[in-house]
């Protein structure tokens, strides 16, 4: 069992969830005091000891379902000799595999039931809320429709799609809702009946997915399957290619991330708050120790907060990355002496005014697309023109205390690069950094001219995720 826990924690770490050695020990100790026959209690205990961020629960649950699948759990219980393991195993076997289930791993319709008999079995199980019958029906559905082939490197999503496509869930949902309305005879409950029917259909989908996952675990092993179904954490999602649901996860993760980063930077700055030795005060303190300077006194340090100039491409291809970076930088603006923000497509506009007096940077970021004047000609990215515009209007404000941060993929639509502007900014500023949200393997391909700018930047950094963004911003202050 300890080996299984170790493999499970290894998968959590591979997925990006931080688990310390002390937390590993806490989880092992928790398993000693709970009843291992209660799988949900085990889930709760492990999530409590191992997960510190609510956004990581989805990845945790995915790994848990693989490593502690019902069938493998029953086998482990039998090996451990749990007192009630046989009973639990029998219950799980009758529920998960079911009588007559032929394990349909060779493809084709291997279920012992006809399509109509299977549909009626599913309807009765859902109507009565019978979990055991539902588990048996899900097993029959997988037997008949999934066509799982041993050893074939196909993910569970493919088998799930094949199974659900053949179950005619719309008709099943309609039968459930109509039956409820007929029994109650009240039109006021019709909407509630539809919602309840939809909820039970979702339970069926989850049961079918669980059944497929457990068969794949038996076929390939937990570790191999875990790699194929691993869900990225919000901080590891590619910002440029995130879908709507993933963008919502990123936005939820950004607020606590900005607070954590601000606290970390403030703590680091406090540690640096020692200037040169103050000889006069040190000598005065040494009089009480016979002139031996045991207690050194230091002068207060000079303010060292940097100025930040952010120049961001907000054209369609990199707009989401620019929004998140602007949000994060302004959320921790208290750690900088000044933050000025500029956005561009083929024209450039300063948007620092939108952040003035705004408590939530997300509000200002949302206004940028509507209020920023960034279109000068055809609305296609023109880095050279935007950089020249910045240099003509704002270069005199860039001093040796300033750090210039450029955000974009450097895809210039074959316009002139005007890399000499970056060279001049590097001469004026403390540092020039370029954050590129494209994979490094795509740089300098097609209309990408990042190579022409890279020689004049202190660093060009691939920055596609919140984790990478956090690591970089943490180095600025």
Coordinates of C-alpha atoms in Angstrom, one line a residue:
X1 CA 0.0 0.0 0.0
X2 CA 2.9 2.4 0.7
X3 CA 4.3 1.6 -2.7
X4 CA 0.9 2.5 -4.2
X5 CA 0.8 5.8 -2.3
X6 CA 4.4 6.6 -3.4
X7 CA 3.4 6.0 -7.1
X8 CA 0.3 8.2 -6.6
X9 CA 2.3 11.0 -5.1
X10 CA 4.9 10.7 -7.9
X11 CA 2.1 11.2 -10.4
X12 CA 0.8 14.3 -8.5
X13 CA 4.3 15.8 -8.6
X14 CA 4.6 15.0 -12.3
X15 CA 1.3 16.8 -12.9
X16 CA 2.8 19.9 -11.1
X17 CA 1.2 19.6 -7.7
X18 CA 3.8 20.3 -5.0
X19 CA 4.0 17.6 -2.4
X20 CA 6.6 17.8 0.3
X21 CA 8.1 14.8 2.2
X22 CA 6.3 15.8 5.4
X23 CA 3.0 15.8 3.5
X24 CA 3.9 12.4 2.1
X25 CA 4.4 11.2 5.7
X26 CA 1.1 12.8 6.8
X27 CA -0.8 11.0 4.0
X28 CA 0.8 7.7 5.1
X29 CA -0.2 8.3 8.7
X30 CA -3.7 9.2 7.7
X31 CA -4.0 5.9 5.9
X32 CA -3.1 4.1 9.1
X33 CA -6.1 5.5 11.1
X34 CA -8.9 5.5 8.5
X35 CA -10.9 2.6 7.3
X36 CA -9.4 1.7 3.9
X37 CA -12.6 0.0 2.9
X38 CA -14.2 3.5 2.5
X39 CA -12.8 4.8 -0.7
X40 CA -14.3 8.2 -0.4
X41 CA -12.9 8.7 3.0
X42 CA -9.5 7.8 1.6
X43 CA -10.0 10.4 -1.2
X44 CA -10.9 13.1 1.4
X45 CA -8.0 12.2 3.6
X46 CA -5.4 12.3 0.8
X47 CA -6.8 15.5 -0.7
X48 CA -6.7 17.1 2.8
X49 CA -3.0 16.2 3.4
X50 CA -1.7 16.6 -0.2
X51 CA -3.6 19.4 -1.9
X52 CA -3.1 23.0 -0.9
X53 CA -4.8 24.8 -3.8
X54 CA -8.4 24.3 -4.7
X55 CA -7.5 24.7 -8.4
X56 CA -5.4 21.5 -8.1
X57 CA -8.4 19.3 -7.1
X58 CA -9.4 18.4 -10.6
X59 CA -5.9 17.0 -11.3
X60 CA -5.8 15.3 -8.0
X61 CA -9.2 13.6 -8.6
X62 CA -8.1 12.4 -12.1
X63 CA -5.0 10.8 -10.6
X64 CA -6.9 9.3 -7.7
X65 CA -9.5 7.6 -10.1
X66 CA -6.6 6.0 -12.0
X67 CA -4.4 4.8 -9.0
X68 CA -7.3 4.0 -6.7
X69 CA -9.8 2.6 -9.3
X70 CA -12.4 0.4 -7.7
X71 CA -11.2 -2.8 -9.2
X72 CA -7.5 -2.2 -8.3
X73 CA -8.6 -1.0 -4.9
X74 CA -10.5 -4.2 -4.3
X75 CA -7.5 -6.3 -5.3
X76 CA -5.3 -4.3 -2.9
X77 CA -7.8 -4.8 -0.1
X78 CA -7.8 -8.6 -0.6
X79 CA -4.0 -8.7 -0.6
X80 CA -4.0 -6.6 2.6
X81 CA -6.6 -8.9 4.2
X82 CA -9.0 -6.2 5.3
X83 CA -11.8 -7.7 7.4
X84 CA -14.5 -6.3 5.3
X85 CA -12.6 -6.4 2.0
X86 CA -14.3 -9.5 0.7
X87 CA -17.7 -8.0 1.2
X88 CA -16.6 -4.8 -0.4
X89 CA -15.0 -6.7 -3.3
X90 CA -18.2 -8.7 -3.9
X91 CA -20.3 -5.6 -3.9
X92 CA -17.9 -3.9 -6.2
X93 CA -17.8 -6.9 -8.5
X94 CA -21.5 -7.2 -8.7
X95 CA -21.8 -3.5 -9.3
X96 CA -18.9 -2.8 -11.6
X97 CA -18.6 -6.0 -13.7
X98 CA -22.1 -7.4 -13.3
X99 CA -23.4 -10.8 -14.2
X100 CA -23.0 -11.7 -17.8
X101 CA -20.4 -9.0 -18.5
X102 CA -17.9 -10.3 -21.0
X103 CA -15.3 -7.5 -20.7
X104 CA -15.7 -6.5 -24.4
X105 CA -12.1 -5.9 -25.0
X106 CA -12.0 -7.4 -28.5
X107 CA -14.3 -4.8 -30.0
X108 CA -17.7 -5.3 -31.4
X109 CA -21.0 -5.9 -29.6
X110 CA -20.1 -8.5 -26.9
X111 CA -22.8 -7.6 -24.4
X112 CA -25.3 -10.3 -23.5
X113 CA -28.2 -7.8 -23.8
X114 CA -29.8 -6.5 -26.9
X115 CA -29.8 -2.8 -27.6
X116 CA -33.4 -2.4 -26.5
X117 CA -32.8 -4.5 -23.3
X118 CA -29.8 -2.3 -22.5
X119 CA -31.8 0.9 -23.0
X120 CA -34.5 -0.4 -20.7
X121 CA -31.9 -1.5 -18.1
X122 CA -30.4 2.0 -18.2
X123 CA -33.8 3.7 -17.9
X124 CA -34.8 1.6 -14.9
X125 CA -31.5 2.2 -13.1
X126 CA -31.7 5.9 -13.7
X127 CA -35.4 6.2 -12.8
X128 CA -35.0 4.3 -9.6
X129 CA -31.7 5.9 -8.6
X130 CA -30.1 2.4 -8.2
X131 CA -26.3 2.9 -8.2
X132 CA -25.6 -0.8 -8.3
X133 CA -27.9 -1.4 -11.3
X134 CA -26.5 1.7 -13.0
X135 CA -22.9 0.4 -12.5
X136 CA -23.9 -2.9 -14.1
X137 CA -25.7 -1.2 -16.9
X138 CA -22.7 1.0 -17.6
X139 CA -20.5 -2.1 -17.8
X140 CA -22.9 -3.7 -20.3
X141 CA -22.8 -0.5 -22.3
X142 CA -19.0 -0.5 -22.4
X143 CA -19.1 -4.2 -23.4
X144 CA -21.5 -3.5 -26.3
X145 CA -20.2 -0.2 -27.7
X146 CA -16.7 0.8 -26.5
X147 CA -14.7 -1.9 -28.4
X148 CA -11.7 -1.6 -26.1
X149 CA -8.7 -3.2 -27.7
X150 CA -5.9 -4.5 -25.4
X151 CA -2.6 -2.7 -25.8
X152 CA -3.9 -0.1 -28.2
X153 CA -2.6 3.4 -27.3
X154 CA -6.1 5.1 -27.5
X155 CA -7.2 7.4 -24.7
X156 CA -10.4 6.8 -22.7
X157 CA -12.0 9.8 -24.4
X158 CA -12.2 7.9 -27.7
X159 CA -13.9 4.9 -26.1
X160 CA -16.2 7.2 -24.1
X161 CA -17.3 8.9 -27.2
X162 CA -18.0 5.6 -29.0
X163 CA -20.1 4.4 -26.1
X164 CA -22.2 7.5 -25.4
X165 CA -22.8 8.1 -29.1
X166 CA -24.7 4.8 -29.3
X167 CA -26.7 5.2 -26.1
X168 CA -29.2 7.8 -27.5
X169 CA -29.0 9.9 -24.4
X170 CA -31.4 12.5 -25.6
X171 CA -34.2 9.9 -25.9
X172 CA -33.2 8.5 -22.5
X173 CA -33.4 12.0 -20.9
X174 CA -36.8 12.6 -22.5
X175 CA -38.2 9.4 -21.1
X176 CA -36.9 10.2 -17.6
X177 CA -38.4 13.7 -17.6
X178 CA -41.7 12.6 -19.1
X179 CA -42.1 9.8 -16.6
X180 CA -41.6 12.2 -13.7
X181 CA -44.1 14.8 -15.0
X182 CA -46.8 12.1 -15.6
X183 CA -46.3 10.8 -12.1
X184 CA -46.6 14.2 -10.5
X185 CA -49.2 15.6 -12.9
X186 CA -48.1 19.2 -12.2
X187 CA -46.8 21.4 -15.0
X188 CA -44.9 23.5 -12.4
X189 CA -42.4 20.7 -11.8
X190 CA -41.7 20.2 -15.5
X191 CA -38.5 22.2 -15.5
X192 CA -37.3 20.6 -12.3
X193 CA -38.0 17.2 -13.8
X194 CA -35.9 18.1 -16.9
X195 CA -33.1 19.3 -14.6
X196 CA -33.2 16.1 -12.6
X197 CA -33.2 14.0 -15.7
X198 CA -30.2 15.9 -17.0
X199 CA -28.4 15.3 -13.7
X200 CA -29.0 11.6 -13.9
X201 CA -27.7 11.5 -17.4
X202 CA -24.5 13.2 -16.2
X203 CA -24.3 10.5 -13.5
X204 CA -24.5 7.8 -16.3
X205 CA -21.8 9.5 -18.3
X206 CA -19.5 9.6 -15.2
X207 CA -20.2 5.9 -14.5
X208 CA -19.4 4.9 -18.1
X209 CA -16.2 7.0 -17.9
X210 CA -15.2 5.3 -14.7
X211 CA -15.8 1.8 -16.1
X212 CA -13.7 2.6 -19.2
X213 CA -10.9 4.0 -17.0
X214 CA -10.8 1.0 -14.8
X215 CA -10.5 -1.4 -17.8
X216 CA -7.7 0.7 -19.2
X217 CA -5.9 0.6 -15.8
X218 CA -6.2 -3.2 -15.9
X219 CA -4.8 -3.3 -19.5
X220 CA -2.0 -0.7 -19.3
X221 CA -1.3 -0.1 -15.7
X222 CA -2.0 3.0 -13.6
X223 CA 1.2 4.9 -14.4
X224 CA 0.9 4.6 -18.2
X225 CA -2.8 5.6 -18.1
X226 CA -2.1 8.5 -15.7
X227 CA 0.3 10.1 -18.3
X228 CA -2.4 10.0 -21.0
X229 CA -5.2 11.4 -18.9
X230 CA -3.1 13.9 -16.9
X231 CA -4.8 17.3 -16.7
X232 CA -2.6 20.4 -16.7
X233 CA -2.9 22.7 -13.7
X234 CA -4.2 26.2 -14.3
X235 CA -0.7 27.7 -13.9
X236 CA 0.6 25.3 -16.6
X237 CA -2.1 26.0 -19.2
X238 CA -0.8 27.6 -22.5
X239 CA -2.4 31.1 -22.3
X240 CA -2.4 31.6 -26.1
X241 CA -4.4 28.4 -26.8
X242 CA -6.6 28.2 -23.7
X243 CA -10.3 27.6 -24.4
X244 CA -13.1 29.4 -22.6
X245 CA -13.2 27.1 -19.6
X246 CA -9.4 27.2 -19.3
X247 CA -9.4 31.0 -19.5
X248 CA -11.8 31.1 -16.6
X249 CA -9.4 28.9 -14.6
X250 CA -6.5 31.2 -15.4
X251 CA -8.4 34.2 -14.3
X252 CA -9.3 32.6 -11.0
X253 CA -5.7 31.6 -10.5
X254 CA -4.3 35.1 -11.3
X255 CA -5.7 36.9 -8.2
X256 CA -4.1 34.6 -5.6
X257 CA -1.0 34.4 -7.7
X258 CA -0.6 38.2 -7.7
X259 CA -1.1 38.4 -3.9
X260 CA 1.4 35.6 -3.3
X261 CA 3.9 37.3 -5.6
X262 CA 3.5 40.7 -3.9
X263 CA 4.1 39.2 -0.5
X264 CA 7.2 37.3 -1.7
X265 CA 8.7 40.4 -3.3
X266 CA 8.0 42.5 -0.2
X267 CA 9.6 39.9 2.0
X268 CA 12.6 39.8 -0.2
X269 CA 12.9 43.6 -0.2
X270 CA 12.8 43.6 3.6
X271 CA 15.7 41.3 3.8
X272 CA 17.7 43.7 1.7
X273 CA 17.0 46.7 3.9
X274 CA 20.5 47.2 5.1
X275 CA 22.7 49.8 3.7
X276 CA 26.4 50.4 4.5
X277 CA 27.8 50.2 8.0
X278 CA 27.1 53.3 10.0
X279 CA 30.5 53.9 11.7
X280 CA 29.4 56.6 14.0
X281 CA 26.5 54.6 15.5
X282 CA 28.6 51.4 15.6
X283 CA 31.4 53.1 17.6
X284 CA 28.8 54.6 20.0
X285 CA 27.3 51.1 20.6
X286 CA 30.7 49.6 21.1
X287 CA 31.4 51.8 24.2
X288 CA 29.4 49.4 26.3
X289 CA 31.6 46.4 25.2
X290 CA 35.0 48.0 25.8
X291 CA 35.2 49.4 22.3
X292 CA 34.7 46.1 20.6
X293 CA 32.1 46.6 17.7
X294 CA 30.0 43.5 18.4
X295 CA 26.7 45.1 17.3
X296 CA 27.1 46.6 13.8
X297 CA 24.8 49.4 12.9
X298 CA 23.8 50.0 9.3
X299 CA 22.6 53.1 7.4
X300 CA 19.1 52.9 5.9
X301 CA 19.2 51.8 2.3
X302 CA 18.3 54.1 -0.6
X303 CA 15.0 53.3 -2.3
X304 CA 15.8 50.6 -5.0
X305 CA 12.4 50.0 -6.5
X306 CA 12.7 49.8 -10.3
X307 CA 10.6 51.6 -12.9
X308 CA 8.7 49.3 -15.3
X309 CA 7.8 50.2 -18.9
X310 CA 5.5 47.5 -20.4
X311 CA 5.1 47.5 -24.2
X312 CA 2.5 44.9 -25.2
X313 CA 1.2 43.6 -28.5
X314 CA -2.6 43.2 -28.2
X315 CA -3.3 41.9 -31.6
X316 CA -5.6 38.8 -31.8
X317 CA -2.8 36.1 -31.7
X318 CA -1.2 37.3 -28.4
X319 CA -4.0 39.4 -26.8
X320 CA -4.8 37.0 -24.0
X321 CA -1.1 36.7 -23.0
X322 CA -0.8 40.5 -22.9
X323 CA -3.9 40.9 -20.8
X324 CA -2.6 38.4 -18.2
X325 CA 0.8 40.0 -18.0
X326 CA -0.5 43.5 -17.7
X327 CA -2.9 42.4 -15.0
X328 CA -0.1 40.7 -13.0
X329 CA 2.4 43.5 -13.3
X330 CA -0.1 46.1 -12.2
X331 CA -1.4 43.9 -9.4
X332 CA 2.0 44.0 -7.8
X333 CA 2.7 47.6 -8.8
X334 CA 3.4 48.5 -5.2
X335 CA 6.7 46.7 -5.5
X336 CA 7.8 49.1 -8.3
X337 CA 8.4 52.9 -8.1
X338 CA 6.5 53.4 -11.3
X339 CA 4.6 51.2 -13.9
X340 CA 3.8 52.6 -17.3
X341 CA 1.9 50.5 -19.8
X342 CA 1.8 50.9 -23.6
X343 CA -0.2 48.7 -26.0
X344 CA 0.0 48.4 -29.8
X345 CA -1.1 46.7 -33.0
X346 CA 0.3 48.9 -35.8
X347 CA -0.2 52.1 -33.7
X348 CA 0.8 52.6 -30.1
X349 CA -1.0 54.2 -27.1
X350 CA -0.2 54.6 -23.5
X351 CA -2.9 53.0 -21.2
X352 CA -1.4 53.8 -17.8
X353 CA -4.3 56.2 -17.2
X354 CA -6.8 53.2 -17.3
X355 CA -5.0 51.7 -14.2
X356 CA -5.0 55.0 -12.1
X357 CA -7.3 54.8 -9.1
X358 CA -8.5 51.3 -10.1
X359 CA -8.5 48.7 -7.2
X360 CA -8.9 45.7 -9.6
X361 CA -6.5 45.7 -12.5
X362 CA -8.8 43.3 -14.3
X363 CA -11.3 46.2 -14.8
X364 CA -8.6 48.3 -16.5
X365 CA -7.4 45.4 -18.7
X366 CA -11.0 44.9 -19.8
X367 CA -11.2 48.5 -21.0
X368 CA -8.1 48.4 -23.1
X369 CA -9.6 46.9 -26.2
X370 CA -12.4 49.4 -26.2
X371 CA -10.5 52.6 -25.3
X372 CA -6.9 52.1 -26.5
X373 CA -6.0 53.8 -29.9
X374 CA -3.8 51.1 -31.4
X375 CA -4.9 51.0 -35.1
X376 CA -3.0 53.3 -37.4
X377 CA -3.4 51.6 -40.8
X378 CA -4.5 48.1 -41.6
X379 CA -4.8 46.6 -38.0
X380 CA -2.1 44.0 -38.5
X381 CA 0.9 43.8 -36.1
X382 CA 3.7 46.2 -37.0
X383 CA 6.4 46.0 -34.3
X384 CA 8.8 48.3 -36.2
X385 CA 6.2 51.1 -36.5
X386 CA 5.1 50.7 -32.9
X387 CA 8.6 50.8 -31.5
X388 CA 9.5 53.9 -33.6
X389 CA 6.4 55.6 -32.2
X390 CA 7.4 54.7 -28.6
X391 CA 10.9 56.0 -29.2
X392 CA 9.8 59.3 -30.7
X393 CA 7.3 60.0 -27.9
X394 CA 8.6 58.4 -24.7
X395 CA 12.3 57.4 -25.1
X396 CA 13.4 60.5 -23.1
X397 CA 11.5 59.1 -20.0
X398 CA 13.5 55.8 -20.0
X399 CA 16.4 56.1 -17.5
X400 CA 18.9 53.8 -15.9
X401 CA 16.4 52.9 -13.2
X402 CA 13.9 51.7 -15.8
X403 CA 13.3 48.1 -17.0
X404 CA 11.7 47.8 -20.4
X405 CA 9.4 44.8 -20.8
X406 CA 8.2 43.9 -24.3
X407 CA 5.4 41.4 -24.8
X408 CA 4.7 39.7 -28.1
X409 CA 5.5 37.0 -30.6
X410 CA 7.5 39.3 -32.9
X411 CA 5.5 38.3 -35.9
X412 CA 5.8 41.5 -37.9
X413 CA 3.8 40.7 -41.1
X414 CA 7.0 41.3 -43.1
X415 CA 7.2 45.0 -42.1
X416 CA 10.5 46.7 -41.2
X417 CA 11.9 45.6 -37.9
X418 CA 13.6 48.9 -36.7
X419 CA 15.8 46.9 -34.3
X420 CA 17.8 50.1 -33.7
X421 CA 15.1 51.2 -31.4
X422 CA 15.7 48.3 -29.1
X423 CA 19.4 49.0 -29.2
X424 CA 18.8 52.6 -28.1
X425 CA 16.4 51.5 -25.3
X426 CA 19.1 49.1 -24.0
X427 CA 21.6 51.9 -23.9
X428 CA 19.1 54.1 -21.9
X429 CA 17.5 51.5 -19.6
X430 CA 18.7 49.3 -16.8
X431 CA 17.5 46.2 -18.8
X432 CA 15.4 45.2 -21.7
X433 CA 13.5 41.9 -21.6
X434 CA 11.3 40.3 -24.3
X435 CA 8.6 37.8 -23.3
X436 CA 7.6 35.7 -26.2
X437 CA 4.5 33.5 -25.7
X438 CA 5.3 31.2 -28.7
X439 CA 7.3 28.0 -28.3
X440 CA 11.0 28.7 -28.9
X441 CA 11.0 26.2 -31.8
X442 CA 8.7 28.5 -33.7
X443 CA 10.9 31.6 -33.4
X444 CA 12.4 33.0 -36.6
X445 CA 10.0 31.0 -38.7
X446 CA 7.7 32.6 -41.2
X447 CA 7.3 36.3 -40.4
X448 CA 8.8 36.0 -36.9
X449 CA 11.8 38.4 -36.5
X450 CA 12.6 37.8 -32.9
X451 CA 16.2 37.0 -33.9
X452 CA 16.7 40.6 -35.1
X453 CA 15.6 42.0 -31.7
X454 CA 17.2 39.3 -29.5
X455 CA 20.8 40.7 -29.9
X456 CA 19.8 44.0 -28.3
X457 CA 17.8 42.5 -25.4
X458 CA 19.2 41.4 -22.1
X459 CA 17.1 38.3 -22.3
X460 CA 14.4 36.8 -24.6
X461 CA 12.3 34.4 -22.6
X462 CA 9.7 31.9 -23.7
X463 CA 6.8 32.7 -21.5
X464 CA 3.6 30.7 -22.2
X465 CA 2.1 29.9 -18.8
X466 CA 1.3 31.6 -15.5
X467 CA 4.0 29.5 -13.8
X468 CA 6.7 30.9 -16.3
X469 CA 5.2 34.4 -15.9
X470 CA 5.4 34.2 -12.1
X471 CA 9.0 33.1 -12.2
X472 CA 10.0 36.0 -14.5
X473 CA 8.1 38.7 -12.7
X474 CA 9.5 37.5 -9.4
X475 CA 13.0 38.4 -10.7
X476 CA 12.1 42.0 -11.7
X477 CA 11.8 43.6 -8.3

